[in-house]
Amino acid sequence: MDAKRLSRLHDLGITPWVLRHASAAQPARPRPVGESHSAPLAVALTVQPTLAADARASAVAAMDWAALRAAVRDCTACGLRAGCTQTVFGVGDEHARWLIIGEAPGADEDRQGEPFVGRAGQLLNSMIVAIGLKREQVYIANVLKCRPPNNRDPKPEEAELCRPFLERQIALIAPKIILAVGRIAAQNLLHTDTTIGRLRGTVHRLGGVPLVVTYHPAYLLRSPGEKRKAWSDLKLAVRTVQESGQ
Ligand code: SF4
């Protein structure tokens, strides 16, 4: 274990822990020669709010990365776009084994156009390093692409309107594990109102992909005593990837 990773574990307030199998912490798989995601569309599709929900979801489900980015950039399907600085699409390796999903952009994310920046982002980075990866080796996205005013919780209708974008990201990435960070993300992704305390510790499924729930780094900053539980969640996610044999 290198010094940087030891330091990150220290940030998390945890005792260093060594992976039993190196495969659990493999970097994102390289793209085989000749393999590519669907070819960019010549004309990026724009998703109009007037389209029926099914037609809109079908259009999004056929998009490649370029079209999806353009659709998110131009989306005004819910009222949030009018009040945010920019959409926050997501960041990371488009072939990542680990997909980390949070709730929605906050003030820093809205300003920078990237999810999980600021102090919470730094702690998330430490969590990623603690499992033997780098931020660039995972993909990070949110349930919502636009910042809710005053960081209020997403409304159910906003989350549903934005969901096709995230579902398409999941399909394009094809991750081996999804880590849902925070109550809002977990409840939206799993369509439940079960408490985060009860959602933790179990491997759920989202579209066939294993999903593990943990606390949001912003909560861990306020409640450092819960970091050990978060570490336990990360170990569950690592074990899940190991046991999938991939
Ligand atoms: S939050 Fe999602 S659905 Fe609403 S305007 Fe932004 S991109 Fe569109």
PDB file of C-alpha atoms and ligand atoms in Angstrom:
ATOM      1  CA  MET A   1       0.000   0.000   0.000  1.00  0.00           C
ATOM      2  CA  ASP A   2       1.547   3.314  -1.010  1.00  0.00           C
ATOM      3  CA  ALA A   3       1.917   6.395   1.156  1.00  0.00           C
ATOM      4  CA  LYS A   4      -0.789   8.316  -0.669  1.00  0.00           C
ATOM      5  CA  ARG A   5      -3.343   5.603  -0.086  1.00  0.00           C
ATOM      6  CA  LEU A   6      -2.334   5.275   3.552  1.00  0.00           C
ATOM      7  CA  SER A   7      -2.877   8.995   3.893  1.00  0.00           C
ATOM      8  CA  ARG A   8      -6.347   8.739   2.367  1.00  0.00           C
ATOM      9  CA  LEU A   9      -7.248   5.934   4.735  1.00  0.00           C
ATOM     10  CA  HIS A  10      -6.106   8.158   7.541  1.00  0.00           C
ATOM     11  CA  ASP A  11      -8.424  10.881   6.169  1.00  0.00           C
ATOM     12  CA  LEU A  12     -11.252   8.404   6.507  1.00  0.00           C
ATOM     13  CA  GLY A  13     -10.275   7.673  10.083  1.00  0.00           C
ATOM     14  CA  ILE A  14      -9.746   3.997   9.380  1.00  0.00           C
ATOM     15  CA  THR A  15      -7.108   1.381   9.912  1.00  0.00           C
ATOM     16  CA  PRO A  16      -5.268   0.468   6.719  1.00  0.00           C
ATOM     17  CA  TRP A  17      -6.782  -2.537   5.049  1.00  0.00           C
ATOM     18  CA  VAL A  18      -5.229  -4.657   2.333  1.00  0.00           C
ATOM     19  CA  LEU A  19      -7.151  -6.149  -0.549  1.00  0.00           C
ATOM     20  CA  ARG A  20      -6.980  -9.923  -0.524  1.00  0.00           C
ATOM     21  CA  HIS A  21      -7.181 -10.077  -4.301  1.00  0.00           C
ATOM     22  CA  ALA A  22      -5.581  -7.570  -6.555  1.00  0.00           C
ATOM     23  CA  SER A  23      -8.446  -8.013  -9.007  1.00  0.00           C
ATOM     24  CA  ALA A  24     -10.714  -6.044  -6.719  1.00  0.00           C
ATOM     25  CA  ALA A  25      -8.797  -2.901  -7.396  1.00  0.00           C
ATOM     26  CA  GLN A  26      -8.045  -3.266 -11.041  1.00  0.00           C
ATOM     27  CA  PRO A  27      -8.009  -0.067 -13.004  1.00  0.00           C
ATOM     28  CA  ALA A  28     -10.732   0.467 -15.507  1.00  0.00           C
ATOM     29  CA  ARG A  29     -10.533  -2.132 -18.227  1.00  0.00           C
ATOM     30  CA  PRO A  30      -8.834  -1.024 -21.419  1.00  0.00           C
ATOM     31  CA  ARG A  31     -10.997  -0.847 -24.469  1.00  0.00           C
ATOM     32  CA  PRO A  32     -10.150  -3.794 -26.743  1.00  0.00           C
ATOM     33  CA  VAL A  33      -8.774  -2.871 -30.128  1.00  0.00           C
ATOM     34  CA  GLY A  34     -11.631  -2.365 -32.512  1.00  0.00           C
ATOM     35  CA  GLU A  35     -14.233  -1.960 -29.787  1.00  0.00           C
ATOM     36  CA  SER A  36     -16.030   1.324 -29.625  1.00  0.00           C
ATOM     37  CA  HIS A  37     -19.173   2.748 -28.231  1.00  0.00           C
ATOM     38  CA  SER A  38     -21.862   3.602 -30.685  1.00  0.00           C
ATOM     39  CA  ALA A  39     -20.715   6.056 -33.313  1.00  0.00           C
ATOM     40  CA  PRO A  40     -21.392   9.723 -32.631  1.00  0.00           C
ATOM     41  CA  LEU A  41     -24.533  10.965 -34.261  1.00  0.00           C
ATOM     42  CA  ALA A  42     -24.050  13.520 -36.988  1.00  0.00           C
ATOM     43  CA  VAL A  43     -26.644  15.704 -35.414  1.00  0.00           C
ATOM     44  CA  ALA A  44     -27.039  15.755 -31.654  1.00  0.00           C
ATOM     45  CA  LEU A  45     -30.568  15.044 -30.574  1.00  0.00           C
ATOM     46  CA  THR A  46     -32.262  17.618 -28.456  1.00  0.00           C
ATOM     47  CA  VAL A  47     -34.829  16.352 -26.006  1.00  0.00           C
ATOM     48  CA  GLN A  48     -37.886  18.552 -25.972  1.00  0.00           C
ATOM     49  CA  PRO A  49     -40.015  18.657 -22.851  1.00  0.00           C
ATOM     50  CA  THR A  50     -43.092  18.431 -25.028  1.00  0.00           C
ATOM     51  CA  LEU A  51     -42.278  14.896 -26.104  1.00  0.00           C
ATOM     52  CA  ALA A  52     -44.303  12.230 -24.349  1.00  0.00           C
ATOM     53  CA  ALA A  53     -42.301  10.644 -21.550  1.00  0.00           C
ATOM     54  CA  ASP A  54     -42.030   7.279 -23.294  1.00  0.00           C
ATOM     55  CA  ALA A  55     -40.914   8.774 -26.585  1.00  0.00           C
ATOM     56  CA  ARG A  56     -38.417  10.957 -24.765  1.00  0.00           C
ATOM     57  CA  ALA A  57     -37.024   7.989 -22.828  1.00  0.00           C
ATOM     58  CA  SER A  58     -36.772   5.959 -26.048  1.00  0.00           C
ATOM     59  CA  ALA A  59     -34.907   8.769 -27.776  1.00  0.00           C
ATOM     60  CA  VAL A  60     -32.448   9.053 -24.902  1.00  0.00           C
ATOM     61  CA  ALA A  61     -31.976   5.279 -24.742  1.00  0.00           C
ATOM     62  CA  ALA A  62     -30.678   5.297 -28.332  1.00  0.00           C
ATOM     63  CA  MET A  63     -28.101   8.042 -27.811  1.00  0.00           C
ATOM     64  CA  ASP A  64     -24.350   7.735 -27.894  1.00  0.00           C
ATOM     65  CA  TRP A  65     -22.154   9.819 -25.587  1.00  0.00           C
ATOM     66  CA  ALA A  66     -22.031  12.845 -27.868  1.00  0.00           C
ATOM     67  CA  ALA A  67     -25.779  12.963 -28.378  1.00  0.00           C
ATOM     68  CA  LEU A  68     -26.394  12.395 -24.685  1.00  0.00           C
ATOM     69  CA  ARG A  69     -24.105  15.248 -23.689  1.00  0.00           C
ATOM     70  CA  ALA A  70     -25.842  17.561 -26.129  1.00  0.00           C
ATOM     71  CA  ALA A  71     -29.280  16.482 -24.930  1.00  0.00           C
ATOM     72  CA  VAL A  72     -28.388  17.151 -21.298  1.00  0.00           C
ATOM     73  CA  ARG A  73     -26.783  20.475 -22.173  1.00  0.00           C
ATOM     74  CA  ASP A  74     -29.921  21.618 -23.989  1.00  0.00           C
ATOM     75  CA  CYS A  75     -32.501  20.069 -21.669  1.00  0.00           C
ATOM     76  CA  THR A  76     -35.196  22.240 -20.148  1.00  0.00           C
ATOM     77  CA  ALA A  77     -37.540  19.386 -19.251  1.00  0.00           C
ATOM     78  CA  CYS A  78     -37.898  20.525 -15.653  1.00  0.00           C
ATOM     79  CA  GLY A  79     -37.723  23.961 -14.126  1.00  0.00           C
ATOM     80  CA  LEU A  80     -34.288  23.486 -12.604  1.00  0.00           C
ATOM     81  CA  ARG A  81     -32.407  24.446 -15.743  1.00  0.00           C
ATOM     82  CA  ALA A  82     -33.728  27.990 -15.516  1.00  0.00           C
ATOM     83  CA  GLY A  83     -32.127  28.491 -12.111  1.00  0.00           C
ATOM     84  CA  CYS A  84     -28.736  26.830 -12.485  1.00  0.00           C
ATOM     85  CA  THR A  85     -25.504  28.059 -14.024  1.00  0.00           C
ATOM     86  CA  GLN A  86     -24.919  25.009 -16.178  1.00  0.00           C
ATOM     87  CA  THR A  87     -25.772  21.344 -16.392  1.00  0.00           C
ATOM     88  CA  VAL A  88     -23.411  18.905 -14.668  1.00  0.00           C
ATOM     89  CA  PHE A  89     -23.219  15.867 -16.914  1.00  0.00           C
ATOM     90  CA  GLY A  90     -20.774  13.593 -15.113  1.00  0.00           C
ATOM     91  CA  VAL A  91     -17.062  12.903 -15.239  1.00  0.00           C
ATOM     92  CA  GLY A  92     -14.637  10.018 -15.434  1.00  0.00           C
ATOM     93  CA  ASP A  93     -13.802   6.909 -17.405  1.00  0.00           C
ATOM     94  CA  GLU A  94     -16.603   6.021 -19.799  1.00  0.00           C
ATOM     95  CA  HIS A  95     -15.540   2.359 -19.418  1.00  0.00           C
ATOM     96  CA  ALA A  96     -15.284   2.463 -15.628  1.00  0.00           C
ATOM     97  CA  ARG A  97     -15.973  -0.595 -13.504  1.00  0.00           C
ATOM     98  CA  TRP A  98     -17.168   1.647 -10.662  1.00  0.00           C
ATOM     99  CA  LEU A  99     -19.995   4.146 -11.113  1.00  0.00           C
ATOM    100  CA  ILE A 100     -20.561   6.541  -8.229  1.00  0.00           C
ATOM    101  CA  ILE A 101     -23.903   8.331  -8.151  1.00  0.00           C
ATOM    102  CA  GLY A 102     -24.803  11.247  -5.919  1.00  0.00           C
ATOM    103  CA  GLU A 103     -27.847  13.409  -5.563  1.00  0.00           C
ATOM    104  CA  ALA A 104     -27.501  16.675  -7.467  1.00  0.00           C
ATOM    105  CA  PRO A 105     -24.994  19.449  -8.089  1.00  0.00           C
ATOM    106  CA  GLY A 106     -24.334  21.828  -5.220  1.00  0.00           C
ATOM    107  CA  ALA A 107     -22.975  25.355  -5.450  1.00  0.00           C
ATOM    108  CA  ASP A 108     -19.388  24.320  -6.252  1.00  0.00           C
ATOM    109  CA  GLU A 109     -20.502  21.748  -8.813  1.00  0.00           C
ATOM    110  CA  ASP A 110     -22.878  24.217 -10.448  1.00  0.00           C
ATOM    111  CA  ARG A 111     -20.032  26.713 -10.766  1.00  0.00           C
ATOM    112  CA  GLN A 112     -17.425  24.254 -12.059  1.00  0.00           C
ATOM    113  CA  GLY A 113     -19.659  21.951 -14.101  1.00  0.00           C
ATOM    114  CA  GLU A 114     -18.279  18.828 -12.424  1.00  0.00           C
ATOM    115  CA  PRO A 115     -19.837  16.569  -9.785  1.00  0.00           C
ATOM    116  CA  PHE A 116     -18.303  16.156  -6.340  1.00  0.00           C
ATOM    117  CA  VAL A 117     -15.857  19.026  -6.100  1.00  0.00           C
ATOM    118  CA  GLY A 118     -15.127  21.070  -2.990  1.00  0.00           C
ATOM    119  CA  ARG A 119     -14.600  19.482   0.426  1.00  0.00           C
ATOM    120  CA  ALA A 120     -17.102  16.690  -0.125  1.00  0.00           C
ATOM    121  CA  GLY A 121     -15.420  15.924  -3.427  1.00  0.00           C
ATOM    122  CA  GLN A 122     -12.043  15.725  -1.732  1.00  0.00           C
ATOM    123  CA  LEU A 123     -13.385  13.219   0.772  1.00  0.00           C
ATOM    124  CA  LEU A 124     -14.945  11.206  -2.046  1.00  0.00           C
ATOM    125  CA  ASN A 125     -11.532  11.201  -3.725  1.00  0.00           C
ATOM    126  CA  SER A 126     -10.050   9.813  -0.511  1.00  0.00           C
ATOM    127  CA  MET A 127     -12.686   7.082  -0.463  1.00  0.00           C
ATOM    128  CA  ILE A 128     -11.839   6.203  -4.074  1.00  0.00           C
ATOM    129  CA  VAL A 129      -8.119   6.054  -3.317  1.00  0.00           C
ATOM    130  CA  ALA A 130      -8.855   3.919  -0.270  1.00  0.00           C
ATOM    131  CA  ILE A 131     -10.263   1.204  -2.515  1.00  0.00           C
ATOM    132  CA  GLY A 132      -7.179   1.334  -4.689  1.00  0.00           C
ATOM    133  CA  LEU A 133      -8.463   3.482  -7.534  1.00  0.00           C
ATOM    134  CA  LYS A 134      -8.004   7.010  -8.817  1.00  0.00           C
ATOM    135  CA  ARG A 135     -10.799   9.473  -9.484  1.00  0.00           C
ATOM    136  CA  GLU A 136     -10.102   9.197 -13.239  1.00  0.00           C
ATOM    137  CA  GLN A 137     -10.700   5.445 -13.091  1.00  0.00           C
ATOM    138  CA  VAL A 138     -14.296   5.689 -11.892  1.00  0.00           C
ATOM    139  CA  TYR A 139     -17.285   7.517 -13.336  1.00  0.00           C
ATOM    140  CA  ILE A 140     -19.114  10.038 -11.170  1.00  0.00           C
ATOM    141  CA  ALA A 141     -22.600  11.338 -11.883  1.00  0.00           C
ATOM    142  CA  ASN A 142     -25.691  12.612 -10.116  1.00  0.00           C
ATOM    143  CA  VAL A 143     -29.379  11.771 -10.158  1.00  0.00           C
ATOM    144  CA  LEU A 144     -30.054  15.350 -11.289  1.00  0.00           C
ATOM    145  CA  LYS A 145     -27.951  17.248 -13.817  1.00  0.00           C
ATOM    146  CA  CYS A 146     -29.061  20.694 -12.644  1.00  0.00           C
ATOM    147  CA  ARG A 147     -28.674  22.293  -9.227  1.00  0.00           C
ATOM    148  CA  PRO A 148     -31.879  22.637  -7.201  1.00  0.00           C
ATOM    149  CA  PRO A 149     -32.279  26.093  -5.669  1.00  0.00           C
ATOM    150  CA  ASN A 150     -30.662  26.418  -2.246  1.00  0.00           C
ATOM    151  CA  ASN A 151     -29.603  22.763  -2.485  1.00  0.00           C
ATOM    152  CA  ARG A 152     -33.114  21.577  -1.681  1.00  0.00           C
ATOM    153  CA  ASP A 153     -33.940  17.915  -2.207  1.00  0.00           C
ATOM    154  CA  PRO A 154     -34.911  16.943  -5.742  1.00  0.00           C
ATOM    155  CA  LYS A 155     -38.646  16.673  -6.319  1.00  0.00           C
ATOM    156  CA  PRO A 156     -39.830  13.255  -7.511  1.00  0.00           C
ATOM    157  CA  GLU A 157     -40.990  14.660 -10.844  1.00  0.00           C
ATOM    158  CA  GLU A 158     -37.586  16.281 -11.421  1.00  0.00           C
ATOM    159  CA  ALA A 159     -35.791  13.037 -10.677  1.00  0.00           C
ATOM    160  CA  GLU A 160     -38.059  11.103 -13.037  1.00  0.00           C
ATOM    161  CA  LEU A 161     -37.598  13.611 -15.866  1.00  0.00           C
ATOM    162  CA  CYS A 162     -33.835  13.421 -15.471  1.00  0.00           C
ATOM    163  CA  ARG A 163     -33.692   9.647 -14.982  1.00  0.00           C
ATOM    164  CA  PRO A 164     -33.431   8.657 -18.684  1.00  0.00           C
ATOM    165  CA  PHE A 165     -30.116  10.515 -18.898  1.00  0.00           C
ATOM    166  CA  LEU A 166     -28.647   8.619 -15.960  1.00  0.00           C
ATOM    167  CA  GLU A 167     -30.044   5.320 -17.191  1.00  0.00           C
ATOM    168  CA  ARG A 168     -28.357   5.906 -20.533  1.00  0.00           C
ATOM    169  CA  GLN A 169     -25.083   6.720 -18.793  1.00  0.00           C
ATOM    170  CA  ILE A 170     -25.352   3.459 -16.862  1.00  0.00           C
ATOM    171  CA  ALA A 171     -26.044   1.510 -20.050  1.00  0.00           C
ATOM    172  CA  LEU A 172     -23.123   3.093 -21.911  1.00  0.00           C
ATOM    173  CA  ILE A 173     -20.668   2.612 -19.051  1.00  0.00           C
ATOM    174  CA  ALA A 174     -21.860  -0.913 -18.143  1.00  0.00           C
ATOM    175  CA  PRO A 175     -20.240  -0.731 -14.690  1.00  0.00           C
ATOM    176  CA  LYS A 176     -19.552  -3.735 -12.475  1.00  0.00           C
ATOM    177  CA  ILE A 177     -20.737  -1.892  -9.373  1.00  0.00           C
ATOM    178  CA  ILE A 178     -22.791   1.193  -8.591  1.00  0.00           C
ATOM    179  CA  LEU A 179     -22.087   3.066  -5.369  1.00  0.00           C
ATOM    180  CA  ALA A 180     -25.061   5.221  -4.394  1.00  0.00           C
ATOM    181  CA  VAL A 181     -23.837   7.962  -2.067  1.00  0.00           C
ATOM    182  CA  GLY A 182     -26.369   9.525   0.234  1.00  0.00           C
ATOM    183  CA  ARG A 183     -29.993   8.936   1.111  1.00  0.00           C
ATOM    184  CA  ILE A 184     -31.444  10.971  -1.720  1.00  0.00           C
ATOM    185  CA  ALA A 185     -29.461   9.175  -4.416  1.00  0.00           C
ATOM    186  CA  ALA A 186     -30.182   5.757  -2.954  1.00  0.00           C
ATOM    187  CA  GLN A 187     -33.896   6.366  -2.526  1.00  0.00           C
ATOM    188  CA  ASN A 188     -34.279   7.788  -6.019  1.00  0.00           C
ATOM    189  CA  LEU A 189     -32.272   5.064  -7.695  1.00  0.00           C
ATOM    190  CA  LEU A 190     -34.085   2.283  -5.878  1.00  0.00           C
ATOM    191  CA  HIS A 191     -37.519   3.943  -5.921  1.00  0.00           C
ATOM    192  CA  THR A 192     -37.967   3.545  -2.209  1.00  0.00           C
ATOM    193  CA  ASP A 193     -38.417   5.638   0.911  1.00  0.00           C
ATOM    194  CA  THR A 194     -36.535   3.181   3.097  1.00  0.00           C
ATOM    195  CA  THR A 195     -33.999   4.878   5.356  1.00  0.00           C
ATOM    196  CA  ILE A 196     -30.340   4.872   4.398  1.00  0.00           C
ATOM    197  CA  GLY A 197     -29.578   2.984   7.586  1.00  0.00           C
ATOM    198  CA  ARG A 198     -31.673   0.093   6.304  1.00  0.00           C
ATOM    199  CA  LEU A 199     -30.474   0.333   2.717  1.00  0.00           C
ATOM    200  CA  ARG A 200     -26.830   0.018   3.748  1.00  0.00           C
ATOM    201  CA  GLY A 201     -25.232  -3.384   4.144  1.00  0.00           C
ATOM    202  CA  THR A 202     -27.194  -5.045   1.341  1.00  0.00           C
ATOM    203  CA  VAL A 203     -26.318  -5.520  -2.307  1.00  0.00           C
ATOM    204  CA  HIS A 204     -29.218  -4.157  -4.326  1.00  0.00           C
ATOM    205  CA  ARG A 205     -29.653  -4.341  -8.092  1.00  0.00           C
ATOM    206  CA  LEU A 206     -30.280  -1.578 -10.595  1.00  0.00           C
ATOM    207  CA  GLY A 207     -30.887  -2.813 -14.115  1.00  0.00           C
ATOM    208  CA  GLY A 208     -28.929  -5.950 -13.262  1.00  0.00           C
ATOM    209  CA  VAL A 209     -25.949  -4.028 -11.884  1.00  0.00           C
ATOM    210  CA  PRO A 210     -25.050  -4.570  -8.194  1.00  0.00           C
ATOM    211  CA  LEU A 211     -25.642  -1.412  -6.162  1.00  0.00           C
ATOM    212  CA  VAL A 212     -24.273  -0.636  -2.700  1.00  0.00           C
ATOM    213  CA  VAL A 213     -25.451   2.302  -0.611  1.00  0.00           C
ATOM    214  CA  THR A 214     -23.223   4.462   1.548  1.00  0.00           C
ATOM    215  CA  TYR A 215     -23.248   7.863   3.198  1.00  0.00           C
ATOM    216  CA  HIS A 216     -22.700  11.087   1.297  1.00  0.00           C
ATOM    217  CA  PRO A 217     -19.245  12.601   1.893  1.00  0.00           C
ATOM    218  CA  ALA A 218     -20.880  15.873   2.953  1.00  0.00           C
ATOM    219  CA  TYR A 219     -22.658  13.965   5.724  1.00  0.00           C
ATOM    220  CA  LEU A 220     -19.404  12.242   6.685  1.00  0.00           C
ATOM    221  CA  LEU A 221     -17.743  15.646   7.021  1.00  0.00           C
ATOM    222  CA  ARG A 222     -20.460  16.623   9.488  1.00  0.00           C
ATOM    223  CA  SER A 223     -20.473  13.223  11.193  1.00  0.00           C
ATOM    224  CA  PRO A 224     -16.918  11.861  11.091  1.00  0.00           C
ATOM    225  CA  GLY A 225     -17.903   9.122  13.513  1.00  0.00           C
ATOM    226  CA  GLU A 226     -19.780   7.462  10.650  1.00  0.00           C
ATOM    227  CA  LYS A 227     -16.693   7.084   8.457  1.00  0.00           C
ATOM    228  CA  ARG A 228     -16.139   3.560   9.691  1.00  0.00           C
ATOM    229  CA  LYS A 229     -19.571   2.607   8.419  1.00  0.00           C
ATOM    230  CA  ALA A 230     -18.739   4.133   5.061  1.00  0.00           C
ATOM    231  CA  TRP A 231     -15.542   2.103   4.971  1.00  0.00           C
ATOM    232  CA  SER A 232     -17.570  -1.002   5.693  1.00  0.00           C
ATOM    233  CA  ASP A 233     -19.819  -0.114   2.731  1.00  0.00           C
ATOM    234  CA  LEU A 234     -16.806   0.311   0.459  1.00  0.00           C
ATOM    235  CA  LYS A 235     -15.484  -3.090   1.518  1.00  0.00           C
ATOM    236  CA  LEU A 236     -18.872  -4.618   0.712  1.00  0.00           C
ATOM    237  CA  ALA A 237     -18.728  -3.052  -2.746  1.00  0.00           C
ATOM    238  CA  VAL A 238     -15.165  -4.307  -3.300  1.00  0.00           C
ATOM    239  CA  ARG A 239     -16.187  -7.816  -2.207  1.00  0.00           C
ATOM    240  CA  THR A 240     -19.148  -7.686  -4.564  1.00  0.00           C
ATOM    241  CA  VAL A 241     -16.892  -6.905  -7.513  1.00  0.00           C
ATOM    242  CA  GLN A 242     -14.478  -9.642  -6.425  1.00  0.00           C
ATOM    243  CA  GLU A 243     -17.209 -12.229  -6.107  1.00  0.00           C
ATOM    244  CA  SER A 244     -18.615 -11.345  -9.504  1.00  0.00           C
ATOM    245  CA  GLY A 245     -15.294 -12.614 -10.855  1.00  0.00           C
ATOM    246  CA  GLN A 246     -14.899  -9.625 -13.144  1.00  0.00           C
TER     247      GLN A 246
HETATM  248  S1  SF4 B   1     -32.455  18.513 -13.961  1.00  0.00           S
HETATM  249 FE1  SF4 B   1     -32.361  17.034 -15.653  1.00  0.00          FE
HETATM  250  S2  SF4 B   1     -34.490  17.013 -16.476  1.00  0.00           S
HETATM  251 FE2  SF4 B   1     -34.278  18.916 -15.258  1.00  0.00          FE
HETATM  252  S3  SF4 B   1     -33.628  20.462 -16.764  1.00  0.00           S
HETATM  253 FE3  SF4 B   1     -31.760  19.614 -15.817  1.00  0.00          FE
HETATM  254  S4  SF4 B   1     -31.114  17.996 -17.252  1.00  0.00           S
HETATM  255 FE4  SF4 B   1     -33.269  18.449 -17.725  1.00  0.00          FE
END
